[in-house]
Amino acid sequence: MSKIYVFDHPLIQHKVTLIRKKSTGTKEFRALVDEVAGLMAFEITRDLPLEEIEIETPVAKAKANVISGKKLGIVPILRAGLGMVDGFLKLVPAAKVGHVGLYRDPETLKPVEYYVKLPTDVTERDFIVIDPMLATGGSAVEAINSLKNRGAKHIKFMCLIAAPEGVKVLQDAHPDVDIYIAALDEKLNDHGYIIPGLGDAGDRLFGTK
Ligand code: URA
């Protein structure tokens, strides 16, 4: 079974509270999501392997650690996932960025992929799938299916806010994918919104509502 990590760092918690507030406007919302994505990138990359190299400082030769060539890819789920890309890349600028686009089939209500573009070396990369909200879990499961179908082997999932229902769906479908969350909320409402949540993440990021 996959592991769930809820980031309880005070800076993350503080900023998520501001993100949630109805009175937070688009500009501030976007900036805060960007900052939290960076803080989460810091935590989620904690297990990156290091290797020792020889360097020369101005005063002496030394052995020092660098990240040992792990290839990372981040994959935002369109469209709200885009809001977390730049914040992540500020900390990990060499990461490649794939994209997965999904729409909801009006009859089955299931997410269907309409766009997938991944780095060519899929099988060699560790991927982090990004979506601010893990609500029903349908999109996360389908996005990860899209990556696995193309050969991805090591995948993590990162979101700002998750509902317990979505966490369970994702864990059941992909028990090998660890889940990284800034806040685990109470439940979903009848319309699939997370309670208390933050409303529609895409609309709030892009000012479309
Ligand atoms: N997507 C959102 O943007 N918000 C929710 O609460 C649930 C899904």
Short mmCIF file of C-alpha atoms and ligand atoms in Angstrom, two decimals:
data_model
loop_
_atom_site.label_atom_id
_atom_site.label_comp_id
_atom_site.label_asym_id
_atom_site.label_seq_id
_atom_site.Cartn_x
_atom_site.Cartn_y
_atom_site.Cartn_z
CA MET A 1 0.00 0.00 0.00
CA SER A 2 1.26 3.46 -0.83
CA LYS A 3 2.35 5.94 1.82
CA ILE A 4 0.60 9.23 2.50
CA TYR A 5 2.68 12.24 3.52
CA VAL A 6 0.89 15.31 4.85
CA PHE A 7 3.30 18.23 4.98
CA ASP A 8 2.80 19.91 8.33
CA HIS A 9 5.53 22.53 7.91
CA PRO A 10 4.23 25.81 9.41
CA LEU A 11 4.97 27.80 6.25
CA ILE A 12 2.99 25.36 4.12
CA GLN A 13 0.10 25.32 6.58
CA HIS A 14 0.03 29.13 6.82
CA LYS A 15 0.06 29.64 3.08
CA VAL A 16 -2.59 26.98 2.47
CA THR A 17 -4.87 28.80 4.91
CA LEU A 18 -4.45 32.01 2.88
CA ILE A 19 -5.07 30.08 -0.35
CA ARG A 20 -8.33 28.70 1.03
CA LYS A 21 -9.78 32.12 1.94
CA LYS A 22 -12.59 33.30 -0.30
CA SER A 23 -11.22 36.84 -0.06
CA THR A 24 -7.87 35.87 -1.65
CA GLY A 25 -7.86 37.28 -5.19
CA THR A 26 -6.41 35.69 -8.33
CA LYS A 27 -3.01 37.39 -8.21
CA GLU A 28 -2.36 36.48 -4.59
CA PHE A 29 -3.84 32.99 -5.02
CA ARG A 30 -1.48 32.26 -7.93
CA ALA A 31 1.55 33.56 -6.03
CA LEU A 32 0.70 31.50 -2.95
CA VAL A 33 0.14 28.29 -4.96
CA ASP A 34 3.51 28.91 -6.59
CA GLU A 35 5.19 29.32 -3.19
CA VAL A 36 3.57 26.23 -1.70
CA ALA A 37 4.55 24.19 -4.76
CA GLY A 38 8.17 25.23 -4.14
CA LEU A 39 8.00 24.31 -0.46
CA MET A 40 6.44 20.96 -1.37
CA ALA A 41 9.15 20.37 -3.98
CA PHE A 42 11.69 20.85 -1.19
CA GLU A 43 10.02 18.15 0.92
CA ILE A 44 9.19 15.71 -1.87
CA THR A 45 12.78 15.63 -3.11
CA ARG A 46 14.12 14.73 0.34
CA ASP A 47 14.94 11.18 -0.79
CA LEU A 48 16.98 12.14 -3.87
CA PRO A 49 20.22 10.17 -3.81
CA LEU A 50 23.50 12.02 -3.29
CA GLU A 51 26.99 11.22 -4.45
CA GLU A 52 30.28 12.51 -3.17
CA ILE A 53 32.54 14.47 -5.50
CA GLU A 54 35.89 16.16 -5.08
CA ILE A 55 35.86 19.96 -5.22
CA GLU A 56 38.26 22.75 -4.52
CA THR A 57 37.17 25.64 -2.33
CA PRO A 58 39.28 28.83 -2.29
CA VAL A 59 41.16 27.39 0.72
CA ALA A 60 41.26 23.60 0.42
CA LYS A 61 40.33 20.45 -1.47
CA ALA A 62 37.17 18.84 -0.15
CA LYS A 63 34.71 16.04 -0.68
CA ALA A 64 31.16 17.30 -1.03
CA ASN A 65 27.71 16.00 -1.95
CA VAL A 66 25.76 16.60 -5.14
CA ILE A 67 22.53 15.06 -6.38
CA SER A 68 23.51 11.92 -8.24
CA GLY A 69 22.03 12.32 -11.68
CA LYS A 70 18.47 11.24 -10.90
CA LYS A 71 16.21 12.21 -13.80
CA LEU A 72 13.01 13.88 -12.64
CA GLY A 73 9.87 14.67 -14.57
CA ILE A 74 6.85 16.56 -13.36
CA VAL A 75 3.48 16.10 -14.98
CA PRO A 76 0.76 18.65 -14.25
CA ILE A 77 -2.78 17.52 -14.96
CA LEU A 78 -4.36 20.21 -17.16
CA ARG A 79 -5.39 22.76 -16.33
CA ALA A 80 -5.08 23.45 -12.60
CA GLY A 81 -1.83 21.48 -12.29
CA LEU A 82 -0.12 24.20 -14.36
CA GLY A 83 -0.34 26.54 -11.37
CA MET A 84 2.20 24.42 -9.46
CA VAL A 85 4.78 23.96 -12.22
CA ASP A 86 6.85 27.15 -11.93
CA GLY A 87 7.15 26.90 -8.15
CA PHE A 88 8.45 23.37 -8.48
CA LEU A 89 10.88 24.29 -11.26
CA LYS A 90 12.37 27.10 -9.18
CA LEU A 91 13.80 24.40 -6.90
CA VAL A 92 14.39 21.71 -9.52
CA PRO A 93 15.12 23.63 -12.73
CA ALA A 94 16.46 20.59 -14.58
CA ALA A 95 13.20 18.64 -14.25
CA LYS A 96 11.43 17.93 -17.54
CA VAL A 97 7.74 18.77 -17.77
CA GLY A 98 5.16 16.46 -19.32
CA HIS A 99 1.44 17.24 -19.60
CA VAL A 100 -1.71 15.17 -19.29
CA GLY A 101 -5.11 16.56 -20.33
CA LEU A 102 -8.32 14.80 -19.34
CA TYR A 103 -11.99 15.51 -19.95
CA ARG A 104 -15.00 14.01 -18.26
CA ASP A 105 -17.11 11.77 -20.53
CA PRO A 106 -20.66 13.14 -20.21
CA GLU A 107 -22.20 9.64 -20.21
CA THR A 108 -19.85 7.59 -18.05
CA LEU A 109 -18.66 10.65 -16.03
CA LYS A 110 -15.21 9.04 -16.18
CA PRO A 111 -12.09 11.03 -17.12
CA VAL A 112 -10.83 10.36 -20.63
CA GLU A 113 -7.38 11.42 -21.84
CA TYR A 114 -7.31 13.95 -24.70
CA TYR A 115 -3.67 15.06 -24.54
CA VAL A 116 -0.49 13.42 -23.33
CA LYS A 117 3.02 14.68 -23.98
CA LEU A 118 5.85 13.22 -21.93
CA PRO A 119 9.65 13.37 -22.06
CA THR A 120 10.95 10.74 -24.50
CA ASP A 121 12.97 8.85 -21.86
CA VAL A 122 9.85 7.92 -19.86
CA THR A 123 11.19 4.60 -18.63
CA GLU A 124 14.32 6.18 -17.08
CA ARG A 125 12.63 9.07 -15.24
CA ASP A 126 11.02 9.42 -11.83
CA PHE A 127 7.74 11.28 -12.24
CA ILE A 128 5.71 13.50 -9.96
CA VAL A 129 2.13 13.95 -11.13
CA ILE A 130 0.76 17.28 -9.95
CA ASP A 131 -2.79 18.47 -9.39
CA PRO A 132 -3.82 20.96 -6.69
CA MET A 133 -6.95 19.02 -5.72
CA LEU A 134 -7.31 15.27 -5.13
CA ALA A 135 -11.11 15.11 -4.98
CA THR A 136 -12.81 11.95 -6.35
CA GLY A 137 -9.42 10.63 -7.46
CA GLY A 138 -10.66 9.89 -11.00
CA SER A 139 -8.31 12.28 -12.79
CA ALA A 140 -5.29 11.28 -10.72
CA VAL A 141 -5.90 7.58 -11.40
CA GLU A 142 -6.35 8.16 -15.13
CA ALA A 143 -3.31 10.46 -15.41
CA ILE A 144 -1.15 7.85 -13.70
CA ASN A 145 -2.61 5.17 -16.01
CA SER A 146 -1.52 7.35 -18.94
CA LEU A 147 2.05 7.49 -17.61
CA LYS A 148 2.22 3.79 -16.79
CA ASN A 149 0.83 2.85 -20.22
CA ARG A 150 3.80 4.70 -21.71
CA GLY A 151 6.34 2.94 -19.53
CA ALA A 152 6.72 5.13 -16.44
CA LYS A 153 7.80 3.04 -13.46
CA HIS A 154 8.41 5.40 -10.56
CA ILE A 155 5.59 7.82 -9.88
CA LYS A 156 4.62 10.07 -6.96
CA PHE A 157 1.47 12.15 -6.71
CA MET A 158 1.47 15.65 -5.22
CA CYS A 159 -1.49 17.89 -4.41
CA LEU A 160 -2.37 20.86 -2.22
CA ILE A 161 -5.60 19.54 -0.76
CA ALA A 162 -6.98 16.00 -0.73
CA ALA A 163 -10.28 14.46 0.30
CA PRO A 164 -10.14 11.09 2.07
CA GLU A 165 -12.36 9.63 -0.69
CA GLY A 166 -9.81 10.56 -3.37
CA VAL A 167 -6.90 9.27 -1.35
CA LYS A 168 -8.61 5.87 -1.03
CA VAL A 169 -9.48 5.66 -4.74
CA LEU A 170 -5.89 6.54 -5.70
CA GLN A 171 -4.36 4.13 -3.19
CA ASP A 172 -6.61 1.28 -4.35
CA ALA A 173 -5.85 1.89 -8.04
CA HIS A 174 -2.13 2.61 -7.68
CA PRO A 175 -0.75 1.11 -4.46
CA ASP A 176 2.80 1.81 -5.69
CA VAL A 177 2.28 5.59 -5.91
CA ASP A 178 3.02 7.57 -2.73
CA ILE A 179 0.82 10.62 -2.16
CA TYR A 180 2.13 14.00 -0.94
CA ILE A 181 -0.45 16.41 0.43
CA ALA A 182 -0.32 19.88 2.00
CA ALA A 183 -3.72 19.43 3.72
CA LEU A 184 -6.01 16.44 4.14
CA ASP A 185 -9.58 17.75 4.35
CA GLU A 186 -12.82 16.38 5.70
CA LYS A 187 -14.86 15.08 2.78
CA LEU A 188 -16.39 15.68 -0.65
CA ASN A 189 -19.75 17.38 -1.07
CA ASP A 190 -22.48 16.13 -3.47
CA HIS A 191 -20.94 18.12 -6.34
CA GLY A 192 -17.48 16.59 -5.91
CA TYR A 193 -16.00 19.68 -4.22
CA ILE A 194 -13.65 19.23 -1.30
CA ILE A 195 -14.97 20.48 2.06
CA PRO A 196 -13.72 22.92 3.29
CA GLY A 197 -11.27 22.97 0.32
CA LEU A 198 -10.65 26.15 -1.63
CA GLY A 199 -13.33 26.09 -4.34
CA ASP A 200 -12.40 25.49 -7.97
CA ALA A 201 -8.60 25.58 -8.16
CA GLY A 202 -8.48 26.14 -11.93
CA ASP A 203 -10.95 29.01 -11.85
CA ARG A 204 -9.19 30.66 -8.92
CA LEU A 205 -5.76 30.30 -10.56
CA PHE A 206 -6.81 31.63 -13.94
CA GLY A 207 -9.48 34.11 -12.85
CA THR A 208 -12.21 32.41 -14.86
CA LYS A 209 -14.88 32.78 -12.23
N1 URA B 1 -11.48 20.39 -8.13
C1 URA B 1 -11.36 21.62 -7.59
O1 URA B 1 -10.83 22.53 -8.20
N2 URA B 1 -11.88 21.83 -6.37
C2 URA B 1 -12.50 20.87 -5.64
O2 URA B 1 -12.92 21.11 -4.52
C3 URA B 1 -12.59 19.58 -6.23
C4 URA B 1 -12.08 19.37 -7.48
#
